[in-house]
Amino acid sequence: MKIYTKTGDKGQTSLYDGTRVDKDSLRVEAYGTIDELSSSIGFAARFVEEKQIVDILTKIQKRLFFVAGELATAEEGKYIYKINEEDIRSLERIIDDYIPKIKGIDAFIVPGTSNSSAALHVSRTICRRAERRIITLKKESDVSELLIKFVNRLSDVLYTLARYLEKEIMEMDFKKSYEEKIY
């Protein structure tokens, strides 16, 4: 099997349903950012030492295939593996399980006091960008409200897990930080 098809050499790609679109279309940008998010989560998981969290992250990556597939399909009814309410409830359970274990959850922090938390904070910011791309796509195409809700909740999960994995909390003192010289 060849990895290259040459069909994209002129700046177009095929969606899941066979529709041809420009590679910089909003739809490709949205599912491409989900792909980037999944890769980032996989990278972050390599720094996590707690098996339960690694398992959570792996399951999230698998669910992101469904998110990307749904976004990569323009024609309604051509993609059957859609995000559902139970997927969202699963994310909410993760948040509900880990939030009580975090000290100083209501403080602004400087993220990244451990490799695992730093990597998950990067994933969180990619997730937020994916959400923005999906909202932009929604302005011109139908996008499931459940998919949008899932991605929004996912960024909360990534934040929660990153905060849980922080080795220490570096709270932000705005006045002191403003007056402080960078170098």
Short mmCIF file of C-alpha atoms in Angstrom, two decimals:
data_model
loop_
_atom_site.label_atom_id
_atom_site.label_comp_id
_atom_site.label_asym_id
_atom_site.label_seq_id
_atom_site.Cartn_x
_atom_site.Cartn_y
_atom_site.Cartn_z
CA MET A 1 0.00 0.00 0.00
CA LYS A 2 1.29 3.44 -0.91
CA ILE A 3 0.96 6.24 1.63
CA TYR A 4 0.82 8.91 -1.07
CA THR A 5 -2.07 9.19 -3.50
CA LYS A 6 -1.15 12.48 -5.23
CA THR A 7 -4.82 13.48 -5.08
CA GLY A 8 -4.00 16.35 -2.71
CA ASP A 9 -1.19 17.84 -4.74
CA LYS A 10 -3.40 20.69 -5.93
CA GLY A 11 -4.54 21.72 -2.45
CA GLN A 12 -7.68 19.64 -2.06
CA THR A 13 -8.56 16.62 0.04
CA SER A 14 -11.46 14.19 0.35
CA LEU A 15 -13.76 14.19 3.33
CA TYR A 16 -15.02 10.93 4.86
CA ASP A 17 -18.10 11.04 2.63
CA GLY A 18 -16.01 11.59 -0.54
CA THR A 19 -16.71 15.31 -0.88
CA ARG A 20 -13.66 17.21 -2.20
CA VAL A 21 -12.73 20.39 -0.33
CA ASP A 22 -9.78 22.75 -0.12
CA LYS A 23 -7.21 21.72 2.47
CA ASP A 24 -7.60 25.06 4.24
CA SER A 25 -11.40 24.82 4.51
CA LEU A 26 -12.98 25.39 7.92
CA ARG A 27 -14.01 21.73 8.08
CA VAL A 28 -10.47 20.46 7.45
CA GLU A 29 -9.10 23.01 9.91
CA ALA A 30 -11.57 21.80 12.57
CA TYR A 31 -10.89 18.07 12.24
CA GLY A 32 -7.18 18.72 11.70
CA THR A 33 -7.03 20.52 15.02
CA ILE A 34 -8.79 17.56 16.65
CA ASP A 35 -6.08 15.32 15.14
CA GLU A 36 -3.43 17.64 16.58
CA LEU A 37 -5.18 17.47 19.95
CA SER A 38 -5.19 13.68 19.93
CA SER A 39 -1.47 13.59 19.14
CA SER A 40 -0.79 16.09 21.91
CA ILE A 41 -2.76 14.02 24.41
CA GLY A 42 -0.80 10.92 23.36
CA PHE A 43 2.43 12.82 23.92
CA ALA A 44 1.27 14.10 27.31
CA ALA A 45 0.28 10.60 28.41
CA ARG A 46 3.92 9.47 28.06
CA PHE A 47 4.77 11.75 31.01
CA VAL A 48 1.92 10.59 33.26
CA GLU A 49 2.83 7.96 35.83
CA GLU A 50 -0.69 7.20 37.11
CA LYS A 51 -2.19 4.32 35.13
CA GLN A 52 -5.77 5.48 35.74
CA ILE A 53 -5.05 8.84 34.10
CA VAL A 54 -3.19 7.21 31.20
CA ASP A 55 -6.25 4.99 30.66
CA ILE A 56 -8.53 8.04 30.71
CA LEU A 57 -6.34 9.85 28.16
CA THR A 58 -6.22 6.80 25.87
CA LYS A 59 -10.02 6.49 25.94
CA ILE A 60 -10.31 10.20 25.17
CA GLN A 61 -7.99 9.77 22.17
CA LYS A 62 -10.20 6.97 20.87
CA ARG A 63 -13.30 9.14 21.27
CA LEU A 64 -11.56 11.94 19.37
CA PHE A 65 -11.54 9.66 16.31
CA PHE A 66 -15.33 9.89 16.38
CA VAL A 67 -15.21 13.67 16.78
CA ALA A 68 -12.85 13.98 13.81
CA GLY A 69 -14.93 11.56 11.74
CA GLU A 70 -18.08 13.54 12.42
CA LEU A 71 -16.34 16.79 11.50
CA ALA A 72 -14.84 15.20 8.37
CA THR A 73 -18.28 14.33 7.00
CA ALA A 74 -20.27 17.02 5.22
CA GLU A 75 -23.24 14.88 4.16
CA GLU A 76 -25.72 14.17 6.95
CA GLY A 77 -26.22 10.48 7.70
CA LYS A 78 -22.93 9.30 6.17
CA TYR A 79 -21.14 8.98 9.52
CA ILE A 80 -22.85 6.98 12.25
CA TYR A 81 -20.38 7.15 15.18
CA LYS A 82 -21.52 10.37 16.79
CA ILE A 83 -20.77 11.87 20.18
CA ASN A 84 -23.67 11.33 22.58
CA GLU A 85 -24.87 12.49 26.00
CA GLU A 86 -23.13 9.57 27.76
CA ASP A 87 -19.78 10.72 26.34
CA ILE A 88 -20.35 14.13 27.93
CA ARG A 89 -21.46 12.60 31.24
CA SER A 90 -18.28 10.50 31.25
CA LEU A 91 -16.17 13.64 30.99
CA GLU A 92 -18.17 15.30 33.75
CA ARG A 93 -17.57 12.27 36.02
CA ILE A 94 -13.83 12.62 35.50
CA ILE A 95 -13.99 16.29 36.49
CA ASP A 96 -16.19 15.50 39.50
CA ASP A 97 -13.76 12.77 40.63
CA TYR A 98 -10.59 14.87 40.39
CA ILE A 99 -11.64 18.42 41.38
CA PRO A 100 -11.95 17.55 45.11
CA LYS A 101 -8.35 16.28 45.02
CA ILE A 102 -6.95 19.65 43.87
CA LYS A 103 -5.80 22.37 46.26
CA GLY A 104 -6.25 26.01 45.29
CA ILE A 105 -8.56 25.24 42.38
CA ASP A 106 -9.96 28.79 42.46
CA ALA A 107 -6.55 30.48 42.05
CA PHE A 108 -4.90 31.67 38.85
CA ILE A 109 -1.76 29.61 38.31
CA VAL A 110 1.35 29.58 36.18
CA PRO A 111 0.92 26.18 34.47
CA GLY A 112 3.52 23.50 34.15
CA THR A 113 5.29 22.60 37.38
CA SER A 114 5.71 19.01 36.16
CA ASN A 115 6.29 17.52 32.71
CA SER A 116 2.91 15.77 32.77
CA SER A 117 0.95 18.86 33.78
CA ALA A 118 2.82 21.08 31.31
CA ALA A 119 2.06 18.67 28.46
CA LEU A 120 -1.62 18.46 29.45
CA HIS A 121 -1.86 22.25 29.62
CA VAL A 122 -0.59 22.36 26.02
CA SER A 123 -3.27 19.82 25.10
CA ARG A 124 -5.86 21.98 26.88
CA THR A 125 -4.92 25.02 24.80
CA ILE A 126 -5.07 22.97 21.58
CA CYS A 127 -8.52 21.75 22.68
CA ARG A 128 -9.66 25.35 23.15
CA ARG A 129 -8.40 26.19 19.66
CA ALA A 130 -10.24 23.17 18.26
CA GLU A 131 -13.39 24.43 19.94
CA ARG A 132 -12.94 27.85 18.32
CA ARG A 133 -12.44 26.24 14.91
CA ILE A 134 -15.57 24.14 15.37
CA ILE A 135 -17.62 27.19 16.38
CA THR A 136 -16.40 28.98 13.26
CA LEU A 137 -17.38 25.94 11.14
CA LYS A 138 -20.83 25.95 12.76
CA LYS A 139 -21.45 29.40 11.29
CA GLU A 140 -21.49 27.89 7.78
CA SER A 141 -22.35 24.19 8.32
CA ASP A 142 -24.34 21.99 10.63
CA VAL A 143 -22.32 20.84 13.63
CA SER A 144 -23.80 18.77 16.41
CA GLU A 145 -24.44 20.63 19.65
CA LEU A 146 -23.32 17.48 21.49
CA LEU A 147 -19.98 17.52 19.67
CA ILE A 148 -19.43 21.15 20.66
CA LYS A 149 -20.40 20.38 24.25
CA PHE A 150 -18.03 17.38 24.29
CA VAL A 151 -15.05 19.45 23.12
CA ASN A 152 -15.87 22.18 25.62
CA ARG A 153 -16.08 19.67 28.46
CA LEU A 154 -12.90 17.96 27.26
CA SER A 155 -10.90 21.15 27.76
CA ASP A 156 -12.23 21.20 31.34
CA VAL A 157 -11.07 17.59 31.82
CA LEU A 158 -7.61 18.40 30.51
CA TYR A 159 -7.41 21.43 32.81
CA THR A 160 -8.55 19.35 35.78
CA LEU A 161 -6.06 16.55 35.13
CA ALA A 162 -3.23 19.02 34.50
CA ARG A 163 -3.99 20.79 37.78
CA TYR A 164 -4.17 17.46 39.59
CA LEU A 165 -0.71 16.55 38.25
CA GLU A 166 0.92 19.86 39.21
CA LYS A 167 3.81 19.21 41.63
CA GLU A 168 3.28 22.54 43.27
CA ILE A 169 0.96 25.46 42.77
CA MET A 170 2.50 28.68 41.53
CA GLU A 171 -0.30 31.15 42.19
CA MET A 172 -0.33 34.33 40.20
CA ASP A 173 0.12 37.52 42.23
CA PHE A 174 -0.93 40.06 39.61
CA LYS A 175 0.43 43.19 41.31
CA LYS A 176 3.81 41.61 42.08
CA SER A 177 4.03 40.06 38.60
CA TYR A 178 3.20 43.37 36.94
CA GLU A 179 5.91 45.22 38.85
CA GLU A 180 8.48 42.45 38.38
CA LYS A 181 11.08 42.75 35.60
CA ILE A 182 11.23 39.87 33.12
CA TYR A 183 15.03 39.88 33.08
#
